[in-house]
Backbone as CSV, one residue per row, in Angstrom:
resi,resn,N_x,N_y,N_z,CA_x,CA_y,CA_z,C_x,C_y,C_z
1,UNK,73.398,31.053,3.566,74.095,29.760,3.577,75.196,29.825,2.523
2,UNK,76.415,29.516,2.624,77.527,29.438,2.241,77.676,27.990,1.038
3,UNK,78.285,28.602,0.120,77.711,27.273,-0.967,78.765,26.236,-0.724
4,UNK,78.067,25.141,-0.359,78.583,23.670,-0.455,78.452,23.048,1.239
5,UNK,77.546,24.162,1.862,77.641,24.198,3.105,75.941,22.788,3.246
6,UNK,76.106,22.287,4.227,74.821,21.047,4.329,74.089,22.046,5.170
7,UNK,72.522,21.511,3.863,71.351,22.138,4.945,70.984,22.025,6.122
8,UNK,70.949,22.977,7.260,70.468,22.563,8.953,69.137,21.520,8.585
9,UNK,69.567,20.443,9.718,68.764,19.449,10.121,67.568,19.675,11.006
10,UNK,66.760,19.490,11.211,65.398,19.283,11.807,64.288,20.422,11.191
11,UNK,62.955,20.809,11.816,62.075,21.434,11.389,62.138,22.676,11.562
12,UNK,62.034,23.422,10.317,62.267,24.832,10.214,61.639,25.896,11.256
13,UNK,62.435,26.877,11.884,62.237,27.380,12.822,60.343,27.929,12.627
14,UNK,60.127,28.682,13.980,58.830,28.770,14.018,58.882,30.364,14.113
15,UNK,58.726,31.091,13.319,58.719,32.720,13.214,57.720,33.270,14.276
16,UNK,58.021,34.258,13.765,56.812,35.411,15.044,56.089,36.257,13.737
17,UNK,54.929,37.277,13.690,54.639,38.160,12.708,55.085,39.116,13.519
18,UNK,54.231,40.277,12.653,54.414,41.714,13.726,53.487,41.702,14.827
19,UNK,54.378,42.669,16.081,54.059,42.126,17.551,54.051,40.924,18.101
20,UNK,54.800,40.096,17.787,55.050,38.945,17.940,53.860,37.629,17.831
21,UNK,52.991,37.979,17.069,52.115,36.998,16.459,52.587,35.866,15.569
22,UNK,52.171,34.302,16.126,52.556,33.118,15.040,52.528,33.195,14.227
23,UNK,53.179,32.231,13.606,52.622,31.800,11.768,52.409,30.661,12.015
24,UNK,51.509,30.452,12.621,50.446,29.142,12.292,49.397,28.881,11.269
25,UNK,49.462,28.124,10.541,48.291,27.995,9.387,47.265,27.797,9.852
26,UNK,46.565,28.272,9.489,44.330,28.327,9.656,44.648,26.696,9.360
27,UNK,43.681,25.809,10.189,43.275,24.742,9.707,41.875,24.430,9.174
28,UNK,41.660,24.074,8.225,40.566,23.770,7.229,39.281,23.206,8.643
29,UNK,38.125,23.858,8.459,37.025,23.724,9.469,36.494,21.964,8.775
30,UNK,36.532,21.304,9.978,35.633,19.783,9.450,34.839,19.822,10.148
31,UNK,33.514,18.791,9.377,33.098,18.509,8.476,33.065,19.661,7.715
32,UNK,33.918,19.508,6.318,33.427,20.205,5.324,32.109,21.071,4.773
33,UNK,31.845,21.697,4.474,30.702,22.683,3.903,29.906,21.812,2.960
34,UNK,30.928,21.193,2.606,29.729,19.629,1.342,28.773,19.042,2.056
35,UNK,29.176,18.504,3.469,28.348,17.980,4.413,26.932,18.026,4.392
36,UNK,27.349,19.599,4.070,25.353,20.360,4.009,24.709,19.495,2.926
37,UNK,25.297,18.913,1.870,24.613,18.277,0.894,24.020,16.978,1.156
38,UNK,24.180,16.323,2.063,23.835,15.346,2.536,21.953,15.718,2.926
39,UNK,21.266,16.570,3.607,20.763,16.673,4.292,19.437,17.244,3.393
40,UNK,20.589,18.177,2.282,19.402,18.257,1.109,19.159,17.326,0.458
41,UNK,20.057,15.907,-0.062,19.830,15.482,-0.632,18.311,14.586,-0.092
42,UNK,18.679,14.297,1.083,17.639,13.227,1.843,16.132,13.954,1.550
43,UNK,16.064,15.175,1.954,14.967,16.442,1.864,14.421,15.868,0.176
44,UNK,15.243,16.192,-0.692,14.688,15.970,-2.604,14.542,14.520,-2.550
45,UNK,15.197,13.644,-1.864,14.288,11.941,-1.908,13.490,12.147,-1.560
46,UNK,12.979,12.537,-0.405,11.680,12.302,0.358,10.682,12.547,0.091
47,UNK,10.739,13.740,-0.670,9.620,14.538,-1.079,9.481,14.367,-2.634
48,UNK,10.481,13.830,-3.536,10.546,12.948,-4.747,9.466,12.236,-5.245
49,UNK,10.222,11.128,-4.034,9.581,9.633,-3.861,8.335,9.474,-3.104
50,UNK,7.520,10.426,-2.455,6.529,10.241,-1.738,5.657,10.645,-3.230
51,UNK,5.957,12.417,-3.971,5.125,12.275,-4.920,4.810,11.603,-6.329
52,UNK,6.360,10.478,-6.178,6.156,9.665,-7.166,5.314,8.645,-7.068
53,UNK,5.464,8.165,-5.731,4.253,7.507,-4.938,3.030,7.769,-5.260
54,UNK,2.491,9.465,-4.774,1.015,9.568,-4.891,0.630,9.254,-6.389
55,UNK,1.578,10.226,-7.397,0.704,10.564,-8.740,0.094,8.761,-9.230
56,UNK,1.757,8.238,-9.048,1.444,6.780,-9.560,0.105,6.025,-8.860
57,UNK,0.048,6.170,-7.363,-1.575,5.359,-7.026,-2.558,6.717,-7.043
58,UNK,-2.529,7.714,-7.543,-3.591,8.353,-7.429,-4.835,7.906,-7.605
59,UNK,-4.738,7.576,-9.264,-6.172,6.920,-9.315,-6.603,5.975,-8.510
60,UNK,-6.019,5.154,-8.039,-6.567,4.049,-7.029,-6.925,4.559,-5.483
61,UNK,-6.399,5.646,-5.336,-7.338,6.535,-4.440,-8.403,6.941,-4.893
62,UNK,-8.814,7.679,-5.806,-9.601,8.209,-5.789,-11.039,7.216,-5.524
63,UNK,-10.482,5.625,-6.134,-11.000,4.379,-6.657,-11.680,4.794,-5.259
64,UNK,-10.545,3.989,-4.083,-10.806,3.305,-2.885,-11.779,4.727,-1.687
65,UNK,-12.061,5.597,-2.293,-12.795,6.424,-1.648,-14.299,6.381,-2.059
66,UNK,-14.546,5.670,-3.367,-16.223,5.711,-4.126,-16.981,4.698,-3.205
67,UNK,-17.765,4.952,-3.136,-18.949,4.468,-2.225,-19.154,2.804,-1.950
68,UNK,-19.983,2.583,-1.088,-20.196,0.944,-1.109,-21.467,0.618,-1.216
69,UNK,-21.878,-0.515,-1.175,-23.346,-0.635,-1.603,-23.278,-2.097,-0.941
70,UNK,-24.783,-1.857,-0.599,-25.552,-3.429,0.029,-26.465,-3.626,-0.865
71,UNK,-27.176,-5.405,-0.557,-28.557,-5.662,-1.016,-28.240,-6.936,-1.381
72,UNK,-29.527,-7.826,-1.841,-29.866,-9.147,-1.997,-29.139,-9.456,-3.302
73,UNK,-28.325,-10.692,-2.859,-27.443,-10.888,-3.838,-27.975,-11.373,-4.931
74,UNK,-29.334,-12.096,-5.006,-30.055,-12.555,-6.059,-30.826,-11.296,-7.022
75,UNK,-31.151,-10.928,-6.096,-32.208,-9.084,-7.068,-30.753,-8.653,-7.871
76,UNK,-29.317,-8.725,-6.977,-28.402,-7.642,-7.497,-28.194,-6.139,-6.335
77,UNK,-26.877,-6.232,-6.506,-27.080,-5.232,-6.136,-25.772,-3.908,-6.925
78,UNK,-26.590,-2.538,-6.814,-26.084,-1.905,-7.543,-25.027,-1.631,-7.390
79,UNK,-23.582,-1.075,-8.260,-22.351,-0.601,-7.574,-21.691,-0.374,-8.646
80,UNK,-20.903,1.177,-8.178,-20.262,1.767,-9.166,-19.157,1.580,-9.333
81,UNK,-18.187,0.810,-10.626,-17.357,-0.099,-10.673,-15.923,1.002,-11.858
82,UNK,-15.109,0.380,-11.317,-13.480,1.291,-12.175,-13.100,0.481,-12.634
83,UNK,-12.803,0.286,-13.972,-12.310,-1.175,-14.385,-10.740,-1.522,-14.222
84,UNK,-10.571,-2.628,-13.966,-9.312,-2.857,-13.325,-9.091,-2.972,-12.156
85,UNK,-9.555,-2.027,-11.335,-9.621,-2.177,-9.641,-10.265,-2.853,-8.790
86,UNK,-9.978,-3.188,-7.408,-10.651,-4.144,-6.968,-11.626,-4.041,-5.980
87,UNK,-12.850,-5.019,-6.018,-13.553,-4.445,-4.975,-13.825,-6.023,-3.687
88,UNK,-14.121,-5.760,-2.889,-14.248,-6.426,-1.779,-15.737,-6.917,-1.743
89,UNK,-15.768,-8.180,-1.321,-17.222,-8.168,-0.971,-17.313,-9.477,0.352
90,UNK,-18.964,-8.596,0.986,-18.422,-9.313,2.208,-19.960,-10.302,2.110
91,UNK,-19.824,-10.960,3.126,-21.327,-11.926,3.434,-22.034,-11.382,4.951
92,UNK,-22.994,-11.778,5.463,-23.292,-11.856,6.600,-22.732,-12.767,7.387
93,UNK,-22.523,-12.596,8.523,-21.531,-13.417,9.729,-22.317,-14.972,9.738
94,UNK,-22.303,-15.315,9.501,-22.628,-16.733,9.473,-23.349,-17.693,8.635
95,UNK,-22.945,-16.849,7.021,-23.681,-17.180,5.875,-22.496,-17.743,5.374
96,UNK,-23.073,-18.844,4.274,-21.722,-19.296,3.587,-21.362,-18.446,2.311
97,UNK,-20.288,-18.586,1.640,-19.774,-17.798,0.961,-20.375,-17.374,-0.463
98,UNK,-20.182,-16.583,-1.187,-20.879,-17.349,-2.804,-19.519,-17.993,-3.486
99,UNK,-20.183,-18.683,-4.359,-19.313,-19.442,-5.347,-19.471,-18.895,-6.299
100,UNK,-20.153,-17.782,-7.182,-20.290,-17.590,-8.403,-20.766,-16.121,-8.330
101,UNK,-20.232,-15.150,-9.265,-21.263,-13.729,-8.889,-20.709,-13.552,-10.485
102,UNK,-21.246,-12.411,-10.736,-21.735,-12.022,-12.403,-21.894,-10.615,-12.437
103,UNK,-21.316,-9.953,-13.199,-21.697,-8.039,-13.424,-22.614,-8.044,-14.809
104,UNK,-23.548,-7.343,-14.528,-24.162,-6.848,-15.597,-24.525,-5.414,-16.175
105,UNK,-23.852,-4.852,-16.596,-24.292,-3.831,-17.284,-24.660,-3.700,-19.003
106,UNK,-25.972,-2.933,-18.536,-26.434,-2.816,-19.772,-27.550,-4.034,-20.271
107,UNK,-27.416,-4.692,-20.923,-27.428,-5.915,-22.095,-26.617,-6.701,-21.653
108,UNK,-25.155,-6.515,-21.204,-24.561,-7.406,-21.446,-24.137,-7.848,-19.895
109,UNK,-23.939,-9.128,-20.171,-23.670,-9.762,-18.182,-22.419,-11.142,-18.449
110,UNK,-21.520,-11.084,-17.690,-20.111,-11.867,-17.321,-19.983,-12.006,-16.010
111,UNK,-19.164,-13.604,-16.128,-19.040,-14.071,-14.745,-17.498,-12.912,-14.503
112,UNK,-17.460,-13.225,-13.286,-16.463,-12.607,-12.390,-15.595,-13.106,-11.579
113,UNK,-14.004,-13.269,-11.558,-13.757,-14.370,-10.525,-13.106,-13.435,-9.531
114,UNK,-13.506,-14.568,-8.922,-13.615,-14.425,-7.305,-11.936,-14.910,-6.540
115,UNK,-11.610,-14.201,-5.889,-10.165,-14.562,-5.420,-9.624,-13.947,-3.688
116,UNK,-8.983,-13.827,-3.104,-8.587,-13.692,-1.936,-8.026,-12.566,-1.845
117,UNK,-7.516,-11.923,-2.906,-6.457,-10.953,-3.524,-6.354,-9.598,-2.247
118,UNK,-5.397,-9.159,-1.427,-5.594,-8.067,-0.254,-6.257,-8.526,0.326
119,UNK,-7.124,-9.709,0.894,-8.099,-10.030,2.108,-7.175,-9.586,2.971
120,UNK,-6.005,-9.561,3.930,-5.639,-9.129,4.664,-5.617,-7.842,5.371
121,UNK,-6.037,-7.079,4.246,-6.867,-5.964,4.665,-7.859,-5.590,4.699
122,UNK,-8.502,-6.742,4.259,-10.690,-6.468,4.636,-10.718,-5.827,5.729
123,UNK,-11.384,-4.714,6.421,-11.889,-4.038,7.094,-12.943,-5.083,8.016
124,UNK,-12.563,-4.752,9.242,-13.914,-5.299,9.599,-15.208,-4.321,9.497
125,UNK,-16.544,-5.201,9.426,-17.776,-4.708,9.221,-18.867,-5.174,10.315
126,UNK,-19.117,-4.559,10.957,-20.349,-4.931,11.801,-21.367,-5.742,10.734
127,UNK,-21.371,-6.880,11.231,-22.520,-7.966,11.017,-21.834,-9.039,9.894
128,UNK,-20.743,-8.396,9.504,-20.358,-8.922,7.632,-19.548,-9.425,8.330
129,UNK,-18.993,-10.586,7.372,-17.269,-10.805,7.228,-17.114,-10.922,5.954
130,UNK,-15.838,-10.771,5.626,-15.138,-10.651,4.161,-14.797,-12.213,3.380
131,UNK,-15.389,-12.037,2.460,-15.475,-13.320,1.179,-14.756,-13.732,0.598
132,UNK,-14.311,-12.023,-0.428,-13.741,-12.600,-1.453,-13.734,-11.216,-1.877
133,UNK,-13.173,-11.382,-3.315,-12.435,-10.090,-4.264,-12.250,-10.162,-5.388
134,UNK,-12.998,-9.364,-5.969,-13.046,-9.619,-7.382,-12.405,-8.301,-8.260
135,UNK,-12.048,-8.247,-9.487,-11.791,-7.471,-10.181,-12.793,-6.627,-11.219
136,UNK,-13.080,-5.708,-11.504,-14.020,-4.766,-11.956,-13.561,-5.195,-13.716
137,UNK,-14.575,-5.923,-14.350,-14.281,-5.842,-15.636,-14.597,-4.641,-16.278
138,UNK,-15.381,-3.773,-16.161,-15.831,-2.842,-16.975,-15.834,-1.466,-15.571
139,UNK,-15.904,-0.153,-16.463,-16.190,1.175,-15.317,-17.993,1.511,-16.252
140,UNK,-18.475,2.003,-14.484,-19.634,2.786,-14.850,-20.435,1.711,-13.808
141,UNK,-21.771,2.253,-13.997,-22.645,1.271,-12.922,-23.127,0.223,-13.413
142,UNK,-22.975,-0.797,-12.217,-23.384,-2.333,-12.817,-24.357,-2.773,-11.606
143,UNK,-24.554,-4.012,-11.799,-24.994,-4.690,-10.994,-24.437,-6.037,-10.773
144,UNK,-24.516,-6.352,-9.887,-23.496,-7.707,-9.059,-24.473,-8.624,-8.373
145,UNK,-24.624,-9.733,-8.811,-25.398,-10.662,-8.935,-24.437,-12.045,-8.156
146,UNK,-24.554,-12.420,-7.337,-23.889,-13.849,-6.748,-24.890,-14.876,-6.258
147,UNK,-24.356,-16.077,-5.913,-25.086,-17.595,-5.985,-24.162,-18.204,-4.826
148,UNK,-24.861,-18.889,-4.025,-24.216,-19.514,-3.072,-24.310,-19.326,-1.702
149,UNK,-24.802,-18.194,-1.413,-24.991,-17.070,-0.048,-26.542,-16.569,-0.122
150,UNK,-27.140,-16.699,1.542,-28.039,-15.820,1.848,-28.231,-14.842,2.318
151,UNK,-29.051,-14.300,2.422,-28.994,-12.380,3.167,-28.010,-11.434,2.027
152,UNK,-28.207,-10.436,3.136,-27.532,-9.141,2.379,-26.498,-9.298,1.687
153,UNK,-25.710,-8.596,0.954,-23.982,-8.916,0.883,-23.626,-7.344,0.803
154,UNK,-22.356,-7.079,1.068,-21.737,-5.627,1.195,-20.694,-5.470,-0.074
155,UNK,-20.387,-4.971,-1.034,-19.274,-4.237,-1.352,-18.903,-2.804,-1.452
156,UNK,-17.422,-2.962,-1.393,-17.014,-1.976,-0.845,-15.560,-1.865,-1.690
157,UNK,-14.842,-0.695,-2.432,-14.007,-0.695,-3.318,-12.449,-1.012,-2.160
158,UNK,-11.454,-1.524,-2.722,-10.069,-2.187,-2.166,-9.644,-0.666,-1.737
159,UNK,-9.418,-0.843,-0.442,-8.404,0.664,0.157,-6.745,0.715,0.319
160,UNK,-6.602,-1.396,-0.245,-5.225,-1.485,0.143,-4.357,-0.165,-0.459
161,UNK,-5.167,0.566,-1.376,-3.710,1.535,-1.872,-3.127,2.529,-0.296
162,UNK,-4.622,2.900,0.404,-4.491,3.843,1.758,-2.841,3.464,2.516
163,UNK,-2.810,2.092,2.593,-1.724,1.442,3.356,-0.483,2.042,2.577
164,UNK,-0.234,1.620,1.474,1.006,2.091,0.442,0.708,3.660,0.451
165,UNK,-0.164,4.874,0.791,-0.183,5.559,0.653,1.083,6.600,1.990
166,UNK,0.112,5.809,3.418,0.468,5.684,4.240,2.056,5.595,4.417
167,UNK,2.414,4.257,4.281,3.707,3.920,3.937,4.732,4.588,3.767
168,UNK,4.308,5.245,2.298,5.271,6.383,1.399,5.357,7.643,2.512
169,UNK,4.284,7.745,3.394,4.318,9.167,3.880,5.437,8.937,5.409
170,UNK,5.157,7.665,5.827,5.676,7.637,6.895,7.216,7.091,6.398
171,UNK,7.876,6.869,5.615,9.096,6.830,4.673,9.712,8.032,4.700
172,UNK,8.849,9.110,3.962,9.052,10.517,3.786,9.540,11.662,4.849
173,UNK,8.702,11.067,5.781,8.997,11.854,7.375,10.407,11.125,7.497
174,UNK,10.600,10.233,8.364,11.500,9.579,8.620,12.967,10.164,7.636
175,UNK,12.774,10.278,6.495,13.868,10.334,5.719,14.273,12.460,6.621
176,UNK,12.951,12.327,6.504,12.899,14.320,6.657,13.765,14.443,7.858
177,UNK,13.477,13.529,8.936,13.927,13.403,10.284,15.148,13.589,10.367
178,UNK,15.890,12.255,9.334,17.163,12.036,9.382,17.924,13.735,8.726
179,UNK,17.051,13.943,7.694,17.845,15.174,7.130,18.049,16.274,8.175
180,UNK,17.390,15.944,8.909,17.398,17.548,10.020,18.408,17.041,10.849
181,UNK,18.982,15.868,11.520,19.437,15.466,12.263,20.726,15.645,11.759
182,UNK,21.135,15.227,10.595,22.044,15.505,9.555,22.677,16.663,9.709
183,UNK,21.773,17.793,9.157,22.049,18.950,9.021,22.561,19.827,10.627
184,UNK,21.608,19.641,11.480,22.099,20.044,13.274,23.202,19.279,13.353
185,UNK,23.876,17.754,13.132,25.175,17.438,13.729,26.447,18.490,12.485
186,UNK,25.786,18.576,11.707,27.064,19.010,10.477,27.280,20.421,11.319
187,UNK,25.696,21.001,11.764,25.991,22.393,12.007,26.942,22.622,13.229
188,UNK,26.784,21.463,14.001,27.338,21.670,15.687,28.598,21.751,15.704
189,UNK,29.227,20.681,14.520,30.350,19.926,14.314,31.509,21.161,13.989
190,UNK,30.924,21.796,12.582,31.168,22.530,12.359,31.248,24.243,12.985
191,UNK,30.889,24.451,13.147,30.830,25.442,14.956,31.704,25.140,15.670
192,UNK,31.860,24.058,16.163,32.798,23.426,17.195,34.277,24.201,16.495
193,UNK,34.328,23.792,15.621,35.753,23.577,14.699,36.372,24.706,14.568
194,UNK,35.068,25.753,13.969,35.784,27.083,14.401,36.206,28.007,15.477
195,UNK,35.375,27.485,16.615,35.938,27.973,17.778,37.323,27.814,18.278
196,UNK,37.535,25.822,17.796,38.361,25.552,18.341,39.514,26.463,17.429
197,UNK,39.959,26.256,16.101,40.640,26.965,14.887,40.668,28.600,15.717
198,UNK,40.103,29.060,15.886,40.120,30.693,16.458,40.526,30.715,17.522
199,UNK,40.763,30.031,19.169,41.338,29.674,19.753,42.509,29.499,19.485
200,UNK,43.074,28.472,18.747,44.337,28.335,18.523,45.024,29.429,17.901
201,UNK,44.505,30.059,16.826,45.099,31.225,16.332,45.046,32.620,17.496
202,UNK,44.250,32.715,17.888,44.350,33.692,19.295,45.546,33.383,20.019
203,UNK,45.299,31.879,20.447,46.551,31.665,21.753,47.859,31.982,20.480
């Protein structure tokens, strides 16, 4: 170009290489390669948060797996208690409820109150229905003493943690699901892209 001469107007010509090959630029493959991070990330929640889940209710599993116990609510009946946790107790089907029950271990004996607390998940029981719910003042074996009710009575330690256990697991999958689903569209997507990109550079 000749100086003082005006630069040619429009888009710069389109070359050939050797053997007459384009110069077309590679176009960048989408979805990006980051993409993949998506799919791990979901994978380290899932499996995170499910075992942040267990460790935290562990003990209350282990709770809601200890045994149950029957017998005359006046004699007492025996039952091995976690303090803090809750246990269930049921009546016979057409007995009225108790109003008053009492733990005693040892020497020493306290009332207990009685509350509704998770009834929604009382289990049903052949012959029983569910009362009430009390909280375990003390751990170790006691005896459980109630007033108000005739016949047998059942307790049985709170399983509501099973449900939240449950929960977390079916959370966990689901999240797992999405990560795989994730990861197969990133992979397809990506595949696609280079075919198409290699194509174009061929033609």
């Amino acid at each position: 170009m000749w100086p003082g001469s005006n630069p040619p107007v429009g888009p710069p010509p389109t070359g050939r290489g050797p053997a007459g090959a384009s110069w077309t630029a590679a176009r960048p493959v989408k979805p990006g390669a980051g993409w993949y991070a998506l799919p791990i990330l979901l994978v380290l929640v899932a499996v995170t948060g499910f075992f942040t889940v267990f460790a935290f209710l562990r003990d209350d599993s282990r709770v809601a797996d200890g045994p149950s116990a029957n017998g005359d609510p006046v004699a007492g009946v025996r039952i091995r208690l976690s303090d803090g946790h809750g246990y269930f107790i049921y009546v016979r089907t057409g007995q009225s409820s108790p109003f008053a029950c009492s733990v005693e271990v040892g020497d020493l004996t306290g009332p207990i109150r009685l509350t509704r607390k998770n009834a929604w998940n009382a289990a049903e029981r052949t012959s029983y229905r569910y009362t009430a719910t009390f909280e375990a003042p003390v751990s170790g074996s006691a005896m459980l003493r109630c007033r108000g009710t005739e016949g047998p009575i059942l307790v049985t330690p709170d399983d509501t943690v099973r449900g939240y256990l449950g929960l977390a697991l079916i959370t966990a999958m689901g999240l797992g699901a999405l990560a795989a689903v994730s990861f197969v569209i990133t992979l397809v997507r990506r595949g696609g892209a280079r075919r198409r990109a290699a194509s174009l550079n061929g033609g």
